[in-house]
């Protein structure tokens, strides 16, 4: 893998550099937001993963994240931050992050998250190629259509735009099995592809943003099952 790590703490970068070397991954380090964007924009397609600290000199991490997403909507982005409030996490996800890891973090945990996200990206590419050859929507319900090939989602014929990669995967996972209730732990395992580490807020924050984008187009189809988790249900749209 080719990794861009944007982190102003050189000791953290040096530590992770040793772990990346052990995995035989190539890594480029940037220590401020302005330089990071220069490096990224020089060749956006070369990066398999971007690791982004939020507290950066030169340009704030949130600004960097927004600019990264304007340049590339698909590059996998993991935010690293000491900010642990729910509002910061929601804002980070709104800026297009696929993962949000708070400091201090275990290097082994970060490596596991990187591997899981990379596997997911490769799987999506494989599914996309298969669907492109088949030329059809691979998920259909009474009111929803999803194409993995084009990463498009239609609710009652209206395109749901600006879904992040994780929001798309989350909606697809739920819609593939309408009415089935998924716990947060199950969704972490199925969508994020790693074991449950106690960060249920990651799922809740993504669900919140996904619901906002669904409601901007039509009826709400992602339902909360209190005390259990979430499910996809578009059966009551006609009744409304």
mmCIF file of C-alpha atoms in Angstrom:
data_model
loop_
_atom_site.group_PDB
_atom_site.id
_atom_site.type_symbol
_atom_site.label_atom_id
_atom_site.label_comp_id
_atom_site.label_asym_id
_atom_site.label_seq_id
_atom_site.Cartn_x
_atom_site.Cartn_y
_atom_site.Cartn_z
ATOM 1 C CA UNK A 1 0.000 0.000 0.000
ATOM 2 C CA UNK A 2 0.959 3.633 -0.571
ATOM 3 C CA UNK A 3 0.061 5.694 2.515
ATOM 4 C CA UNK A 4 0.056 9.462 3.044
ATOM 5 C CA UNK A 5 0.297 10.272 6.765
ATOM 6 C CA UNK A 6 -0.444 13.895 7.681
ATOM 7 C CA UNK A 7 0.733 14.297 11.262
ATOM 8 C CA UNK A 8 2.644 17.176 12.869
ATOM 9 C CA UNK A 9 3.920 15.074 15.800
ATOM 10 C CA UNK A 10 7.143 13.624 14.464
ATOM 11 C CA UNK A 11 7.440 11.049 17.262
ATOM 12 C CA UNK A 12 4.039 9.614 16.289
ATOM 13 C CA UNK A 13 5.044 9.595 12.612
ATOM 14 C CA UNK A 14 8.382 7.906 13.375
ATOM 15 C CA UNK A 15 6.657 5.267 15.505
ATOM 16 C CA UNK A 16 4.076 4.483 12.818
ATOM 17 C CA UNK A 17 6.827 4.496 10.184
ATOM 18 C CA UNK A 18 8.394 1.487 11.903
ATOM 19 C CA UNK A 19 5.087 -0.376 11.857
ATOM 20 C CA UNK A 20 4.498 0.497 8.188
ATOM 21 C CA UNK A 21 7.987 -0.740 7.321
ATOM 22 C CA UNK A 22 7.228 -4.034 9.045
ATOM 23 C CA UNK A 23 4.101 -4.375 6.887
ATOM 24 C CA UNK A 24 6.204 -3.467 3.818
ATOM 25 C CA UNK A 25 3.969 -0.469 3.071
ATOM 26 C CA UNK A 26 5.309 2.707 1.491
ATOM 27 C CA UNK A 27 4.575 5.880 3.427
ATOM 28 C CA UNK A 28 5.031 9.593 2.776
ATOM 29 C CA UNK A 29 4.858 11.964 5.744
ATOM 30 C CA UNK A 30 3.551 15.537 5.726
ATOM 31 C CA UNK A 31 3.838 17.675 8.852
ATOM 32 C CA UNK A 32 1.506 20.567 8.021
ATOM 33 C CA UNK A 33 -1.780 20.999 6.165
ATOM 34 C CA UNK A 34 -0.506 23.152 3.298
ATOM 35 C CA UNK A 35 2.347 20.792 2.373
ATOM 36 C CA UNK A 36 0.043 17.792 2.719
ATOM 37 C CA UNK A 37 -2.347 19.149 0.096
ATOM 38 C CA UNK A 38 0.540 19.886 -2.267
ATOM 39 C CA UNK A 39 1.766 16.302 -1.950
ATOM 40 C CA UNK A 40 -1.700 14.795 -2.349
ATOM 41 C CA UNK A 41 -2.754 16.896 -5.328
ATOM 42 C CA UNK A 42 0.457 16.127 -7.208
ATOM 43 C CA UNK A 43 -0.942 12.631 -7.856
ATOM 44 C CA UNK A 44 -4.245 11.867 -6.059
ATOM 45 C CA UNK A 45 -4.574 8.427 -7.644
ATOM 46 C CA UNK A 46 -1.418 6.982 -6.093
ATOM 47 C CA UNK A 47 -2.679 6.933 -2.505
ATOM 48 C CA UNK A 48 -4.317 3.821 -1.067
ATOM 49 C CA UNK A 49 -4.949 5.384 2.359
ATOM 50 C CA UNK A 50 -4.678 8.881 3.834
ATOM 51 C CA UNK A 51 -4.161 9.272 7.592
ATOM 52 C CA UNK A 52 -5.045 12.782 8.741
ATOM 53 C CA UNK A 53 -4.428 14.428 12.113
ATOM 54 C CA UNK A 54 -6.859 17.269 12.836
ATOM 55 C CA UNK A 55 -4.575 19.544 14.869
ATOM 56 C CA UNK A 56 -2.199 20.744 12.159
ATOM 57 C CA UNK A 57 -0.147 23.872 11.564
ATOM 58 C CA UNK A 58 -0.583 25.781 8.342
ATOM 59 C CA UNK A 59 -4.122 24.591 7.699
ATOM 60 C CA UNK A 60 -6.581 22.920 10.068
ATOM 61 C CA UNK A 61 -7.250 19.220 9.569
ATOM 62 C CA UNK A 62 -10.944 19.788 8.858
ATOM 63 C CA UNK A 63 -10.037 22.190 6.045
ATOM 64 C CA UNK A 64 -7.545 19.668 4.700
ATOM 65 C CA UNK A 65 -10.193 16.927 4.796
ATOM 66 C CA UNK A 66 -12.672 19.066 2.865
ATOM 67 C CA UNK A 67 -10.055 19.883 0.227
ATOM 68 C CA UNK A 68 -9.023 16.234 -0.047
ATOM 69 C CA UNK A 69 -12.640 15.263 -0.681
ATOM 70 C CA UNK A 70 -13.034 17.975 -3.309
ATOM 71 C CA UNK A 71 -10.022 16.491 -5.076
ATOM 72 C CA UNK A 72 -10.963 12.836 -4.607
ATOM 73 C CA UNK A 73 -14.292 11.468 -3.427
ATOM 74 C CA UNK A 74 -13.012 7.908 -3.158
ATOM 75 C CA UNK A 75 -9.593 7.927 -1.451
ATOM 76 C CA UNK A 76 -9.937 6.133 1.911
ATOM 77 C CA UNK A 77 -9.497 8.662 4.723
ATOM 78 C CA UNK A 78 -8.806 7.919 8.388
ATOM 79 C CA UNK A 79 -8.834 10.835 10.844
ATOM 80 C CA UNK A 80 -6.517 10.770 13.852
ATOM 81 C CA UNK A 81 -7.364 13.194 16.623
ATOM 82 C CA UNK A 82 -7.322 13.925 20.329
ATOM 83 C CA UNK A 83 -10.787 15.492 19.956
ATOM 84 C CA UNK A 84 -13.207 12.954 21.381
ATOM 85 C CA UNK A 85 -16.539 14.783 21.417
ATOM 86 C CA UNK A 86 -19.465 13.471 19.398
ATOM 87 C CA UNK A 87 -19.804 16.788 17.566
ATOM 88 C CA UNK A 88 -16.178 16.623 16.401
ATOM 89 C CA UNK A 89 -16.662 13.050 15.244
ATOM 90 C CA UNK A 90 -19.833 13.904 13.326
ATOM 91 C CA UNK A 91 -18.092 16.878 11.724
ATOM 92 C CA UNK A 92 -15.160 14.688 10.743
ATOM 93 C CA UNK A 93 -17.468 12.172 9.103
ATOM 94 C CA UNK A 94 -19.325 15.008 7.411
ATOM 95 C CA UNK A 95 -16.017 16.113 5.912
ATOM 96 C CA UNK A 96 -15.772 12.670 4.303
ATOM 97 C CA UNK A 97 -13.750 10.551 6.735
ATOM 98 C CA UNK A 98 -14.200 6.777 6.548
ATOM 99 C CA UNK A 99 -12.724 6.200 9.995
ATOM 100 C CA UNK A 100 -12.242 8.330 13.115
ATOM 101 C CA UNK A 101 -9.610 7.200 15.617
ATOM 102 C CA UNK A 102 -8.960 9.091 18.843
ATOM 103 C CA UNK A 103 -5.552 9.581 20.435
ATOM 104 C CA UNK A 104 -3.829 7.987 22.154
ATOM 105 C CA UNK A 105 -4.271 4.941 19.925
ATOM 106 C CA UNK A 106 -2.575 1.581 19.704
ATOM 107 C CA UNK A 107 -0.386 1.249 16.576
ATOM 108 C CA UNK A 108 -1.578 -2.342 16.235
ATOM 109 C CA UNK A 109 -5.199 -1.162 16.281
ATOM 110 C CA UNK A 110 -4.474 1.466 13.632
ATOM 111 C CA UNK A 111 -2.764 -1.134 11.429
ATOM 112 C CA UNK A 112 -5.814 -3.391 11.806
ATOM 113 C CA UNK A 113 -8.152 -0.537 10.822
ATOM 114 C CA UNK A 114 -6.016 0.285 7.776
ATOM 115 C CA UNK A 115 -6.042 -3.342 6.647
ATOM 116 C CA UNK A 116 -9.788 -3.630 7.173
ATOM 117 C CA UNK A 117 -10.526 -0.448 5.233
ATOM 118 C CA UNK A 118 -8.195 -1.499 2.408
ATOM 119 C CA UNK A 119 -9.858 -4.921 2.175
ATOM 120 C CA UNK A 120 -13.219 -3.216 1.962
ATOM 121 C CA UNK A 121 -12.050 -0.940 -0.837
ATOM 122 C CA UNK A 122 -10.680 -3.880 -2.816
ATOM 123 C CA UNK A 123 -13.897 -5.831 -2.303
ATOM 124 C CA UNK A 124 -15.981 -2.890 -3.506
ATOM 125 C CA UNK A 125 -13.813 -2.555 -6.609
ATOM 126 C CA UNK A 126 -14.278 -6.247 -7.340
ATOM 127 C CA UNK A 127 -18.044 -6.006 -6.873
ATOM 128 C CA UNK A 128 -18.130 -2.859 -8.972
ATOM 129 C CA UNK A 129 -16.376 -4.567 -11.856
ATOM 130 C CA UNK A 130 -18.737 -7.538 -11.628
ATOM 131 C CA UNK A 131 -21.806 -5.322 -11.599
ATOM 132 C CA UNK A 132 -20.473 -3.230 -14.461
ATOM 133 C CA UNK A 133 -20.259 -6.367 -16.548
ATOM 134 C CA UNK A 134 -23.755 -7.420 -15.472
ATOM 135 C CA UNK A 135 -25.086 -3.898 -16.080
ATOM 136 C CA UNK A 136 -27.763 -3.862 -13.399
ATOM 137 C CA UNK A 137 -28.652 -2.684 -9.906
ATOM 138 C CA UNK A 138 -27.466 -5.260 -7.412
ATOM 139 C CA UNK A 139 -29.845 -4.236 -4.596
ATOM 140 C CA UNK A 140 -33.527 -3.517 -5.194
ATOM 141 C CA UNK A 141 -36.368 -2.988 -2.736
ATOM 142 C CA UNK A 142 -39.836 -1.537 -3.225
ATOM 143 C CA UNK A 143 -38.486 2.025 -3.200
ATOM 144 C CA UNK A 144 -34.684 1.782 -3.295
ATOM 145 C CA UNK A 145 -32.181 0.823 -5.993
ATOM 146 C CA UNK A 146 -28.429 0.517 -5.420
ATOM 147 C CA UNK A 147 -25.674 0.050 -7.992
ATOM 148 C CA UNK A 148 -22.275 -0.973 -6.672
ATOM 149 C CA UNK A 149 -20.803 -0.427 -10.139
ATOM 150 C CA UNK A 150 -21.684 3.271 -10.275
ATOM 151 C CA UNK A 151 -21.981 3.831 -6.485
ATOM 152 C CA UNK A 152 -25.430 5.309 -7.134
ATOM 153 C CA UNK A 153 -28.479 5.085 -4.877
ATOM 154 C CA UNK A 154 -32.017 5.981 -5.952
ATOM 155 C CA UNK A 155 -34.938 6.411 -3.566
ATOM 156 C CA UNK A 156 -38.225 6.454 -5.490
ATOM 157 C CA UNK A 157 -36.287 7.346 -8.611
ATOM 158 C CA UNK A 158 -34.438 10.271 -6.993
ATOM 159 C CA UNK A 159 -30.655 10.141 -6.775
ATOM 160 C CA UNK A 160 -29.189 10.361 -3.264
ATOM 161 C CA UNK A 161 -26.049 12.384 -3.872
ATOM 162 C CA UNK A 162 -22.839 12.922 -1.914
ATOM 163 C CA UNK A 163 -22.852 9.621 -0.008
ATOM 164 C CA UNK A 164 -19.440 8.887 1.478
ATOM 165 C CA UNK A 165 -17.995 5.398 0.876
ATOM 166 C CA UNK A 166 -18.945 4.278 4.392
ATOM 167 C CA UNK A 167 -22.481 5.717 4.139
ATOM 168 C CA UNK A 168 -22.964 3.841 0.871
ATOM 169 C CA UNK A 169 -21.678 0.569 2.359
ATOM 170 C CA UNK A 170 -23.822 1.005 5.462
ATOM 171 C CA UNK A 171 -27.003 1.618 3.474
ATOM 172 C CA UNK A 172 -26.266 -1.280 1.141
ATOM 173 C CA UNK A 173 -25.667 -3.646 4.074
ATOM 174 C CA UNK A 174 -28.999 -2.710 5.667
ATOM 175 C CA UNK A 175 -30.979 -2.689 2.394
ATOM 176 C CA UNK A 176 -29.737 -6.104 1.339
ATOM 177 C CA UNK A 177 -31.792 -7.584 4.192
ATOM 178 C CA UNK A 178 -34.889 -5.424 4.704
ATOM 179 C CA UNK A 179 -36.512 -5.640 8.162
ATOM 180 C CA UNK A 180 -33.527 -7.488 9.635
ATOM 181 C CA UNK A 181 -32.224 -5.742 12.740
ATOM 182 C CA UNK A 182 -28.455 -5.252 12.879
ATOM 183 C CA UNK A 183 -26.681 -4.449 16.134
ATOM 184 C CA UNK A 184 -23.949 -1.805 16.148
ATOM 185 C CA UNK A 185 -21.395 -4.548 16.765
ATOM 186 C CA UNK A 186 -22.601 -6.436 13.667
ATOM 187 C CA UNK A 187 -22.439 -3.300 11.531
ATOM 188 C CA UNK A 188 -18.903 -2.542 12.718
ATOM 189 C CA UNK A 189 -17.891 -6.038 11.691
ATOM 190 C CA UNK A 190 -19.740 -6.071 8.349
ATOM 191 C CA UNK A 191 -19.180 -2.489 7.148
ATOM 192 C CA UNK A 192 -15.905 -1.580 8.837
ATOM 193 C CA UNK A 193 -14.586 -5.153 8.781
ATOM 194 C CA UNK A 194 -13.078 -5.218 12.246
ATOM 195 C CA UNK A 195 -14.042 -6.601 15.616
ATOM 196 C CA UNK A 196 -15.997 -4.462 18.041
ATOM 197 C CA UNK A 197 -13.672 -2.165 20.004
ATOM 198 C CA UNK A 198 -16.276 -0.282 22.014
ATOM 199 C CA UNK A 199 -16.752 2.644 19.629
ATOM 200 C CA UNK A 200 -20.472 2.421 18.915
ATOM 201 C CA UNK A 201 -20.526 6.155 18.213
ATOM 202 C CA UNK A 202 -18.825 5.469 14.887
ATOM 203 C CA UNK A 203 -21.971 3.670 13.697
ATOM 204 C CA UNK A 204 -24.342 6.212 15.262
ATOM 205 C CA UNK A 205 -22.518 9.148 13.671
ATOM 206 C CA UNK A 206 -22.639 7.554 10.208
ATOM 207 C CA UNK A 207 -26.323 6.677 10.613
ATOM 208 C CA UNK A 208 -27.088 10.281 11.569
ATOM 209 C CA UNK A 209 -25.438 11.665 8.423
ATOM 210 C CA UNK A 210 -26.969 8.953 6.226
ATOM 211 C CA UNK A 211 -30.450 9.776 7.511
ATOM 212 C CA UNK A 212 -29.999 13.461 6.736
ATOM 213 C CA UNK A 213 -29.150 12.644 3.131
ATOM 214 C CA UNK A 214 -32.066 10.199 2.809
ATOM 215 C CA UNK A 215 -34.531 12.727 4.230
ATOM 216 C CA UNK A 216 -33.315 15.362 1.771
ATOM 217 C CA UNK A 217 -34.655 13.122 -1.016
ATOM 218 C CA UNK A 218 -37.687 11.365 0.463
ATOM 219 C CA UNK A 219 -38.967 9.225 3.306
ATOM 220 C CA UNK A 220 -36.794 7.832 6.087
ATOM 221 C CA UNK A 221 -36.000 4.172 5.486
ATOM 222 C CA UNK A 222 -33.367 3.551 8.174
ATOM 223 C CA UNK A 223 -35.149 2.836 11.429
ATOM 224 C CA UNK A 224 -33.856 2.629 14.995
ATOM 225 C CA UNK A 225 -34.779 -0.449 17.015
ATOM 226 C CA UNK A 226 -34.258 0.865 20.524
ATOM 227 C CA UNK A 227 -31.853 -1.135 22.634
ATOM 228 C CA UNK A 228 -30.851 -3.320 19.683
ATOM 229 C CA UNK A 229 -29.637 -1.438 16.596
ATOM 230 C CA UNK A 230 -30.880 -0.433 13.142
ATOM 231 C CA UNK A 231 -32.877 -1.854 10.244
ATOM 232 C CA UNK A 232 -33.921 -0.929 6.711
ATOM 233 C CA UNK A 233 -37.690 -0.629 6.212
ATOM 234 C CA UNK A 234 -39.380 1.056 3.238
ATOM 235 C CA UNK A 235 -42.663 -0.826 3.613
ATOM 236 C CA UNK A 236 -44.497 2.112 5.199
ATOM 237 C CA UNK A 237 -43.707 4.665 2.483
ATOM 238 C CA UNK A 238 -46.887 3.926 0.528
ATOM 239 C CA UNK A 239 -48.946 4.137 3.727
ATOM 240 C CA UNK A 240 -47.579 7.647 4.345
#
